[in-house]
mmCIF file of C-alpha atoms in Angstrom:
data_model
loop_
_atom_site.group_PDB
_atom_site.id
_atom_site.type_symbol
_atom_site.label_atom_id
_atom_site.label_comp_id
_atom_site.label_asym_id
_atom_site.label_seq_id
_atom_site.Cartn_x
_atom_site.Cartn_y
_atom_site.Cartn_z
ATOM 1 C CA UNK O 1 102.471 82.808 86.666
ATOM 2 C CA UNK O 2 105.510 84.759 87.415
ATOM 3 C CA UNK O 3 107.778 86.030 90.199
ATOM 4 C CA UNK O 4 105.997 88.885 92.112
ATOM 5 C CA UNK O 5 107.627 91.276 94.798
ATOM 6 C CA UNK O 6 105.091 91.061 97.175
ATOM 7 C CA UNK O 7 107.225 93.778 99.916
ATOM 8 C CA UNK O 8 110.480 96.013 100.175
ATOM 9 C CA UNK O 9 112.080 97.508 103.005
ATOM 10 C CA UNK O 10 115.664 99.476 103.224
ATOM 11 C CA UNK O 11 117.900 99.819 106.195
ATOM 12 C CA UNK O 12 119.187 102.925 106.005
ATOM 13 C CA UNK O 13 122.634 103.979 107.659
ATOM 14 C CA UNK O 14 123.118 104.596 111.241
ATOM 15 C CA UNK O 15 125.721 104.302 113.871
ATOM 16 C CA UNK O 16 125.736 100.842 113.476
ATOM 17 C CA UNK O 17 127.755 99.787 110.833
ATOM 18 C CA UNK O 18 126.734 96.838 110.615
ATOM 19 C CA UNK O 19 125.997 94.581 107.236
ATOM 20 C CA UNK O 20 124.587 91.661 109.103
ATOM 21 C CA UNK O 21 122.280 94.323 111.185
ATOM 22 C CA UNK O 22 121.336 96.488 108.265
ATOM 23 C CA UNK O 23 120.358 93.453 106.862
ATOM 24 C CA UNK O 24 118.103 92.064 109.262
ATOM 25 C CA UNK O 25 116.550 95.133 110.179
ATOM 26 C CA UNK O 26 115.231 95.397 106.284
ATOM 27 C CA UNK O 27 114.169 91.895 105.997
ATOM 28 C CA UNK O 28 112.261 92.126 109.858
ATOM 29 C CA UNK O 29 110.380 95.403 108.058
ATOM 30 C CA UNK O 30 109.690 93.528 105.069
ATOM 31 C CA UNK O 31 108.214 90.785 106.489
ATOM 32 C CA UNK O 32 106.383 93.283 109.469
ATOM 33 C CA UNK O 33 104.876 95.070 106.051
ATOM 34 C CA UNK O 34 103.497 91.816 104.442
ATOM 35 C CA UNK O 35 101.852 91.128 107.929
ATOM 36 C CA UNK O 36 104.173 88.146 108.342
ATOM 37 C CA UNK O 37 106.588 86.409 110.740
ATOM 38 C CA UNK O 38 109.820 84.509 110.231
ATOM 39 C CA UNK O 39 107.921 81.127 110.374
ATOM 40 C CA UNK O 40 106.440 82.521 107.057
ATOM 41 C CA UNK O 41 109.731 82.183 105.046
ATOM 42 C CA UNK O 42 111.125 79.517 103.403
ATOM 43 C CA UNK O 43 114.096 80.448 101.869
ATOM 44 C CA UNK O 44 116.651 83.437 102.854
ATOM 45 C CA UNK O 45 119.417 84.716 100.016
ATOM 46 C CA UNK O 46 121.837 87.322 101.081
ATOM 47 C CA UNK O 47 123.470 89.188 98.182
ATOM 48 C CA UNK O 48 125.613 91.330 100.259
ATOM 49 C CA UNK O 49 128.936 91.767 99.390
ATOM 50 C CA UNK O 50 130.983 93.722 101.880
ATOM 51 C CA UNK O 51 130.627 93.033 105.411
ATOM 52 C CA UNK O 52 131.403 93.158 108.990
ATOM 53 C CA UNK O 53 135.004 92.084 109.662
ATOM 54 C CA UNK O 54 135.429 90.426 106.149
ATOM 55 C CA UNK O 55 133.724 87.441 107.800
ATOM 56 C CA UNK O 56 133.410 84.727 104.890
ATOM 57 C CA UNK O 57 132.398 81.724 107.267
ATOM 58 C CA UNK O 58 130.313 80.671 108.632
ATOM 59 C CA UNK O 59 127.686 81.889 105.785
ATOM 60 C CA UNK O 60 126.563 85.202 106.724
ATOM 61 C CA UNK O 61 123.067 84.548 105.378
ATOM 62 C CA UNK O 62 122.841 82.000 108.519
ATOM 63 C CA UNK O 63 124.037 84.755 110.908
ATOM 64 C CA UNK O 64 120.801 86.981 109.079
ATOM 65 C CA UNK O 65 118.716 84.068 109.230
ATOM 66 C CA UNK O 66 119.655 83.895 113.294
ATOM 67 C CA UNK O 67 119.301 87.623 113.644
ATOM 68 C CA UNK O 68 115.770 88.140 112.099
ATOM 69 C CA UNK O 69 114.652 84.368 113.518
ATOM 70 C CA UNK O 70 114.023 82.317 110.764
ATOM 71 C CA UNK O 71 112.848 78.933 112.009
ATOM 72 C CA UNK O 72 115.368 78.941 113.922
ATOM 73 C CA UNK O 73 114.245 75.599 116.013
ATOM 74 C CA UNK O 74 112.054 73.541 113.698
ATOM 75 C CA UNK O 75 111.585 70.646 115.032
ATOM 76 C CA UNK O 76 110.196 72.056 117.561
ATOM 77 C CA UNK O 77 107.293 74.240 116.084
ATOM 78 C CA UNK O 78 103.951 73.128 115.368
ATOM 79 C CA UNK O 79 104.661 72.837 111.501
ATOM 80 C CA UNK O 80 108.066 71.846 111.414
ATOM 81 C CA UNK O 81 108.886 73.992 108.649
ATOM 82 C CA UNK O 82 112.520 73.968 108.220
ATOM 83 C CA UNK O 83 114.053 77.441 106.286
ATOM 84 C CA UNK O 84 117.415 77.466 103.939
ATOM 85 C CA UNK O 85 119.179 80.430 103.896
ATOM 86 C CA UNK O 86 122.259 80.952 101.552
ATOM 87 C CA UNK O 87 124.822 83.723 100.070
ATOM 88 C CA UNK O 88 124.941 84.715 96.481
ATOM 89 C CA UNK O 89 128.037 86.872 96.190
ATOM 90 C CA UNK O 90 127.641 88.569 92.114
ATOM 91 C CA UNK O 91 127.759 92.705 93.400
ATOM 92 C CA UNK O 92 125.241 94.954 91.945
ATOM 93 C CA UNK O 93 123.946 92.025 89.907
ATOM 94 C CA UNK O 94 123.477 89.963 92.952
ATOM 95 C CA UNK O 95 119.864 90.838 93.423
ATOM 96 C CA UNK O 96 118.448 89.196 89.551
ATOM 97 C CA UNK O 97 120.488 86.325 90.403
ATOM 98 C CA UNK O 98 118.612 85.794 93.483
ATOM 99 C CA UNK O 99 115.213 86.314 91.316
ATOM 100 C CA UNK O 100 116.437 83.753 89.325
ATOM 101 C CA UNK O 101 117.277 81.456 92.199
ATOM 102 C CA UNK O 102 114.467 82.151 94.132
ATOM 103 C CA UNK O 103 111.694 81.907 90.775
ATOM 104 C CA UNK O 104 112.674 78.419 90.147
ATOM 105 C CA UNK O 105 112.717 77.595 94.112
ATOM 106 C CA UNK O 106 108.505 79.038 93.911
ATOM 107 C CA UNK O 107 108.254 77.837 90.599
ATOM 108 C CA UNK O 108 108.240 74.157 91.453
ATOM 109 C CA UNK O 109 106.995 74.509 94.786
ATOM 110 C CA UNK O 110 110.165 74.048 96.934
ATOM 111 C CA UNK O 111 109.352 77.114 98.956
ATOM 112 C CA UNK O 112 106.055 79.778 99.102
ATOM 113 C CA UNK O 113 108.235 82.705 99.956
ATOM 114 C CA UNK O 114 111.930 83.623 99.764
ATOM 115 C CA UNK O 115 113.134 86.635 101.272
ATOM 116 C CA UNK O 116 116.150 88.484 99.444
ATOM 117 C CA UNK O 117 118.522 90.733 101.313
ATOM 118 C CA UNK O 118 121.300 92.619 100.620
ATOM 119 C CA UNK O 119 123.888 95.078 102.355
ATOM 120 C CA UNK O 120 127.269 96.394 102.322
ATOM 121 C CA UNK O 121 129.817 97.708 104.568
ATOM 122 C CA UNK O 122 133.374 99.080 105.233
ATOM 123 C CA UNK O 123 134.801 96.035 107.227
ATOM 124 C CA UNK O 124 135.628 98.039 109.742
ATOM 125 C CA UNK O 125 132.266 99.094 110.412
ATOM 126 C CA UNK O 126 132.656 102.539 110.167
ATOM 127 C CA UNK O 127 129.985 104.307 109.010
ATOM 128 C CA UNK O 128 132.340 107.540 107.996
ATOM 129 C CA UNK O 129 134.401 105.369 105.495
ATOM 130 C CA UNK O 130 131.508 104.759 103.505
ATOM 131 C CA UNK O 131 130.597 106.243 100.009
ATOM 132 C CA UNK O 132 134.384 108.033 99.962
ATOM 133 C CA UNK O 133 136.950 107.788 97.106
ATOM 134 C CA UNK O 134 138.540 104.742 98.996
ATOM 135 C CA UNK O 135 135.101 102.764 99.461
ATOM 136 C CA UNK O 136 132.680 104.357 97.195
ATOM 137 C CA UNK O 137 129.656 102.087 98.618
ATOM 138 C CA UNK O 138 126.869 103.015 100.762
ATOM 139 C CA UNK O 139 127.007 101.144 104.368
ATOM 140 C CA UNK O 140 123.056 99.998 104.285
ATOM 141 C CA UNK O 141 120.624 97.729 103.169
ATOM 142 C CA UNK O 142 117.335 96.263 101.788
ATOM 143 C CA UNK O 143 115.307 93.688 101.189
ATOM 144 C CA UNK O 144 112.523 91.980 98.919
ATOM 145 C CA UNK O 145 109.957 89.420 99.907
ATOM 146 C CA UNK O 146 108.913 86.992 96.252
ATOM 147 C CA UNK O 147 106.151 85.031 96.032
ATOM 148 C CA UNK O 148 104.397 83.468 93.146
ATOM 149 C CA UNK O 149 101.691 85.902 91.298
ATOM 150 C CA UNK O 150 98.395 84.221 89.937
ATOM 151 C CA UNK O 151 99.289 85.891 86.489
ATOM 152 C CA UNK O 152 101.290 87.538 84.230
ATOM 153 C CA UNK O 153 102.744 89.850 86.739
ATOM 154 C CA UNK O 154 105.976 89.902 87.803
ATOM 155 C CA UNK O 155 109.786 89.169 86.546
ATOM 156 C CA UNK O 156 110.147 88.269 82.999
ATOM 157 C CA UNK O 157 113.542 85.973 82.277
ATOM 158 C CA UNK O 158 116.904 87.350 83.362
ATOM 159 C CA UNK O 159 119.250 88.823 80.358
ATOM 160 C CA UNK O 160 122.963 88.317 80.806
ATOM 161 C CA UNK O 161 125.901 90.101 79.071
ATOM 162 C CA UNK O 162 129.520 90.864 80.037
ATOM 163 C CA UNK O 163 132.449 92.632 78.415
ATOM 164 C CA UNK O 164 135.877 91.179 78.076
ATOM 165 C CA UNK O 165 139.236 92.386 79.465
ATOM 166 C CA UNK O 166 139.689 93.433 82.887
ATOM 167 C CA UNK O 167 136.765 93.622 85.556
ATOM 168 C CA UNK O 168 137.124 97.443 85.921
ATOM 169 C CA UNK O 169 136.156 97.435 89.616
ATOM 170 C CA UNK O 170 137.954 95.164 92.151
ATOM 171 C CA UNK O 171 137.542 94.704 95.858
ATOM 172 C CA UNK O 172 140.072 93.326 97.848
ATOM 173 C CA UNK O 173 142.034 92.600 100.976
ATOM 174 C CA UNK O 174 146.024 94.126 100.305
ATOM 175 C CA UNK O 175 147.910 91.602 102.052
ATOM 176 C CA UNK O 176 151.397 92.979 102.078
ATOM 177 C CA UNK O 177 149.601 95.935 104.017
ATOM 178 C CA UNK O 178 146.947 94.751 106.210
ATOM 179 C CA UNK O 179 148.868 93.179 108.832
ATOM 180 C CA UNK O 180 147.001 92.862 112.299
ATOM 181 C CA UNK O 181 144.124 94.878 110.936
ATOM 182 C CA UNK O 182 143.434 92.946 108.155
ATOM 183 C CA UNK O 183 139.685 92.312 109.137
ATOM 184 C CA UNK O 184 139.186 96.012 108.864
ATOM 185 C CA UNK O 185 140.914 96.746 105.595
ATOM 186 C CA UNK O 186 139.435 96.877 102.246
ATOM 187 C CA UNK O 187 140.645 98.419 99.135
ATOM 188 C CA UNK O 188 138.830 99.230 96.174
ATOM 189 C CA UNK O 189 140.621 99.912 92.691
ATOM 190 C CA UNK O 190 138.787 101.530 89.697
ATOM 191 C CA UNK O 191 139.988 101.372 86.393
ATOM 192 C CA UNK O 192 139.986 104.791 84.424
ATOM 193 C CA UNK O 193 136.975 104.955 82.225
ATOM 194 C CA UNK O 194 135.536 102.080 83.566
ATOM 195 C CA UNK O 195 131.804 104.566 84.259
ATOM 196 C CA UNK O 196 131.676 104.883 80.596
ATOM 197 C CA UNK O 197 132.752 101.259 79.716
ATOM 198 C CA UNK O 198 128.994 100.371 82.266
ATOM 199 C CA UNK O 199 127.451 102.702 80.266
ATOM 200 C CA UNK O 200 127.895 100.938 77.291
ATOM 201 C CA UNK O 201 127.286 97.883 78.402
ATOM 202 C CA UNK O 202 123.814 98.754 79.543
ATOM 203 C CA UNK O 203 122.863 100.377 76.671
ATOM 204 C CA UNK O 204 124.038 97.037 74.985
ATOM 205 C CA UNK O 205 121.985 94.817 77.904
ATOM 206 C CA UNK O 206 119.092 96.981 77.378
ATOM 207 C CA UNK O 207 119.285 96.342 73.316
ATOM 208 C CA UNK O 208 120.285 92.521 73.994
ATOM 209 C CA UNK O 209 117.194 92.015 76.476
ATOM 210 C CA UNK O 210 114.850 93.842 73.834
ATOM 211 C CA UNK O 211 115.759 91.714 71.132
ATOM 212 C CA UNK O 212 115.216 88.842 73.048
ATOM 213 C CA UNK O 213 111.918 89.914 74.078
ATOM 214 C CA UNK O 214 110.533 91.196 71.547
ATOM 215 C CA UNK O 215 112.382 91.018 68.335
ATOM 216 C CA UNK O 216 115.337 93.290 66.942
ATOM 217 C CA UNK O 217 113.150 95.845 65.762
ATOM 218 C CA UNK O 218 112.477 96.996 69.347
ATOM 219 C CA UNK O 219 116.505 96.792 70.294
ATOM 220 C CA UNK O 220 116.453 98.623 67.354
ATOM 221 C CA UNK O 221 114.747 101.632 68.650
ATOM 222 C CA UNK O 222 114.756 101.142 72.561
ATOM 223 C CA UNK O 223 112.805 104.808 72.718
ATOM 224 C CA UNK O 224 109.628 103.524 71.664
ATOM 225 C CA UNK O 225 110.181 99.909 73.070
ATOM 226 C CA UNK O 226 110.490 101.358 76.541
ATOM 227 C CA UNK O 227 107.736 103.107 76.526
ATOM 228 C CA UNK O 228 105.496 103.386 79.311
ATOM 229 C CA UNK O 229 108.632 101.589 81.267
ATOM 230 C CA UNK O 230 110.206 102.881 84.185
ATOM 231 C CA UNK O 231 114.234 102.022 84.252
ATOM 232 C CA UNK O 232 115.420 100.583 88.050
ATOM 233 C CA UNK O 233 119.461 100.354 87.589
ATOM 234 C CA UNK O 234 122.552 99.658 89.639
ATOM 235 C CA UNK O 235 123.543 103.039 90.704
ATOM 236 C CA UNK O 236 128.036 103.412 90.244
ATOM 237 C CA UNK O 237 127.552 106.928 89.734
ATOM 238 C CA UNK O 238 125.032 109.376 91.109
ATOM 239 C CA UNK O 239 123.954 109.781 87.429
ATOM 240 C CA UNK O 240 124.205 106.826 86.216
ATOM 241 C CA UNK O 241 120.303 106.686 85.555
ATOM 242 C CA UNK O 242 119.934 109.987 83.854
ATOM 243 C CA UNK O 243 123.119 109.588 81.708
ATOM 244 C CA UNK O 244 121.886 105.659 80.992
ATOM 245 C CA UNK O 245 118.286 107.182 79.748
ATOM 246 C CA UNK O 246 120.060 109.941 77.460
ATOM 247 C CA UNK O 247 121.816 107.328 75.598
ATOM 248 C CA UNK O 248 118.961 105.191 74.982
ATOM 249 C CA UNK O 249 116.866 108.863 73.974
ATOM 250 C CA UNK O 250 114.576 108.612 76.884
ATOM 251 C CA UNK O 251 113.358 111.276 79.502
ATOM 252 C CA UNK O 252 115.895 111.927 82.164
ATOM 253 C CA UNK O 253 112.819 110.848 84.426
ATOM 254 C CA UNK O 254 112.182 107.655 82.708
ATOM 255 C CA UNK O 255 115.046 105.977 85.155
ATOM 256 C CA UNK O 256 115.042 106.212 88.966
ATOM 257 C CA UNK O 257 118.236 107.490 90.489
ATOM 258 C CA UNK O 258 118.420 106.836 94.375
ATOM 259 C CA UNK O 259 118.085 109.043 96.752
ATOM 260 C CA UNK O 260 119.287 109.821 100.694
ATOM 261 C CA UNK O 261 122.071 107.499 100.421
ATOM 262 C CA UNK O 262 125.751 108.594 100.825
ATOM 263 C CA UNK O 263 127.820 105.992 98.322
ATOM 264 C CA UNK O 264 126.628 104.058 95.436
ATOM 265 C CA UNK O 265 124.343 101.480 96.968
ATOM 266 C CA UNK O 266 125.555 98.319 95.334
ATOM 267 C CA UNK O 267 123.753 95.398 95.745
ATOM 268 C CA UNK O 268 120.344 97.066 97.574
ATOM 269 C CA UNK O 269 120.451 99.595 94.595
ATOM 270 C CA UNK O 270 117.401 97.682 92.193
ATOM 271 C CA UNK O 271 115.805 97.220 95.927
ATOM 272 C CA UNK O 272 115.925 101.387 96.894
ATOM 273 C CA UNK O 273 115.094 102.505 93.261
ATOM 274 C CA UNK O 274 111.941 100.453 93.365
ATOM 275 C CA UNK O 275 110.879 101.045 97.162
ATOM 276 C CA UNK O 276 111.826 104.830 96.478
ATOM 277 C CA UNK O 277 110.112 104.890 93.053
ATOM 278 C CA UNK O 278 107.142 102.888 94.922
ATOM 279 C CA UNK O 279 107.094 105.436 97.279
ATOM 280 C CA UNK O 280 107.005 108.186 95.445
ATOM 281 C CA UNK O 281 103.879 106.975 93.154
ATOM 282 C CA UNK O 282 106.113 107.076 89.990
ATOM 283 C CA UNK O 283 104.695 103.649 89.245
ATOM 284 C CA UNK O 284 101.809 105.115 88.345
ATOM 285 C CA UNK O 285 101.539 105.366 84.174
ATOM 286 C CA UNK O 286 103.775 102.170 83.115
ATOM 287 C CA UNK O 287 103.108 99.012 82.733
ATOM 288 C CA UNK O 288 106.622 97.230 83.191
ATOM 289 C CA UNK O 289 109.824 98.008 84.673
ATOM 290 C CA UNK O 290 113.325 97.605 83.785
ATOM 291 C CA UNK O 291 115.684 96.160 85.832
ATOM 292 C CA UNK O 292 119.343 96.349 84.584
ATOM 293 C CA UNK O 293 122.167 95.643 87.195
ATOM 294 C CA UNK O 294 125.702 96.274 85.937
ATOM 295 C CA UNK O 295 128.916 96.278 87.975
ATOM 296 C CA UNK O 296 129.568 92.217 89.247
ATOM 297 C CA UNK O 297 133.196 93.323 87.424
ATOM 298 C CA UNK O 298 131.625 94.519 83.976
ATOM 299 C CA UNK O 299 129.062 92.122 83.424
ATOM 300 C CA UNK O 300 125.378 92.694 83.684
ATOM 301 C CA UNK O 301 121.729 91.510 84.400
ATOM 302 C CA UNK O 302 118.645 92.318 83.307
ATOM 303 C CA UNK O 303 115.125 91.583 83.302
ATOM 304 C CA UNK O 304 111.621 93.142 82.700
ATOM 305 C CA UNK O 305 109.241 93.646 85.132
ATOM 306 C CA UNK O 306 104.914 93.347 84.189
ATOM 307 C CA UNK O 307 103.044 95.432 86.584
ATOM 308 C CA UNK O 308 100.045 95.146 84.776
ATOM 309 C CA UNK O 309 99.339 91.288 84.395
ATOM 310 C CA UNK O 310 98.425 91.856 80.820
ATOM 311 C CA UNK O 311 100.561 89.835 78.332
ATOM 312 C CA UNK O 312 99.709 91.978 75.185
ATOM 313 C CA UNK O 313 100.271 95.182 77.097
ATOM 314 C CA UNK O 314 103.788 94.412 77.612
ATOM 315 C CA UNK O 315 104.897 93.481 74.238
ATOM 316 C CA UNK O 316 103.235 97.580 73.379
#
């Protein structure tokens, strides 16, 4: 048994501007799709980074929880299924942690469903700011509904590596300058170089996650490792995929770049490259998927993916 994705939805950007709403509105559509209500969910993780106002507290997964109506009034219902809801702030990588979290949650039977969801904003809640050289992330949002599968499908273990020195991206709140609009001010620095310096550390979490799979041979030669495997990454640059599956000598179309959104998605990235890729029947033809999430500073996650349920295909 494993961690499936049972649903997806994305928010995509409107007027709104809102991270809390973008939010919502994806995790109300995933749940709609997997002919569920709230009362269905157990557990809520937000991911989501950037957001309205730079509101920290209280914890803005309880003000998604609220908005989509999570068991809102347990005691109450017929069940009296309480629901937890919680942030998990770790940027592009955000979304494995929350497998990770969530997995052990279904593993030992703590909760039947958790519901991940993820969006960023400018803090002013602008939608024009976003995806410019000052904030270079999309204002939108996704989500992805986990349940336990009755097999081998599903997320393999999570793969961590990080590189040392300075994070390379950093987000912040300028003090000396924000004065009385401080809740609507965000800066974002990037170091120079700091594209290539992801690139090579996910060509070195793709080798590290191989090796721990399935030996060194196959981090060896990641080209016929990967085969059949379709690459879901974190998307910094618009191509980001295509440049990641050149240095590991795949097809530029063996890695899903995102499409239709105006900024690098950040944390709903993995979530749009596998809706999109879903979508788009480019499942079709491979039996796992690779999920590799760099940018929480220059650190990294990744984790295969078995769409087939068979054990033996996936070590091909």
């Amino acid at each position: 048994m494993a961690t499936v994705i049972t649903s997806t939805a994305l928010s995509p950007s409107d007027d709104a501007g809102s991270a809390i709403g973008y939010a919502a509105s994806a995790g109300s559509a995933c749940l709609q799709q997997a002919g569920l209500t709230p009362a269905d969910v157990d557990v809520l993780i937000n991911v989501g980074v950037y957001r309205d106002s730079n509101i920290s507290e209280p914890s803005v997964a309880a003000l998604i929880q609220k908005r989509i109506g999570i068991n809102l009034d347990y005691l109450h219902d017929i069940d009296r299924q309480a629901a937890f809801s919680f942030d998990l702030m770790n940027g592009a990588c955000g979304v494995l942690n929350a497998v990770q979290a969530g997995g052990s949650l279904l593993a030992v039977g703590s909760a039947r469903r958790v519901l991940v969801v993820s969006a960023d904003t400018h803090p002013s809640m602008d939608p024009t700011r976003a995806g410019t050289a000052e904030f270079p992330y999309a204002s939108t949002g996704a989500a992805l509904l986990l349940e336990r599968s009755d097999d081998a499908r599903g997320f393999g273990r999570v793969h961590h590596r990080s590189l040392p020195g300075a994070h390379g991206v950093n987000g912040y709140i300028p003090l000396n300058e924000a004065g009385s609009e401080g809740r609507n001010t965000i800066a974002v620095d990037r170091d120079g170089g700091v594209l290539e310096r992801m690139l090579d550390l996910a060509v070195d979490s793709v080798h590290g996650a191989l090796a721990a799979e399935y030996g060194t041979d196959a981090a060896a030669a990641p080209a016929a490792a990967l085969d059949r495997t379709l690459l879901i990454t974190s998307q910094p640059s618009p191509d980001f995929a295509s440049r990641l599956a050149k240095r590991l000598g795949l097809a530029s179309d063996a890695a899903v770049t995102v499409e239709g959104v105006k900024g690098d998605p950040h944390t709903s990235a993995l979530a749009y490259g596998f809706r999109q890729a879903q979508d788009a029947g480019r499942l079709a033809g491979h039996d796992r998927l690779l999920f590799l999430a760099v940018g929480a500073g220059l650190s990294s996650a990744a984790s295969l993916y078995d769409l087939t349920g068979d054990a033996e295909g996936a070590a091909r």
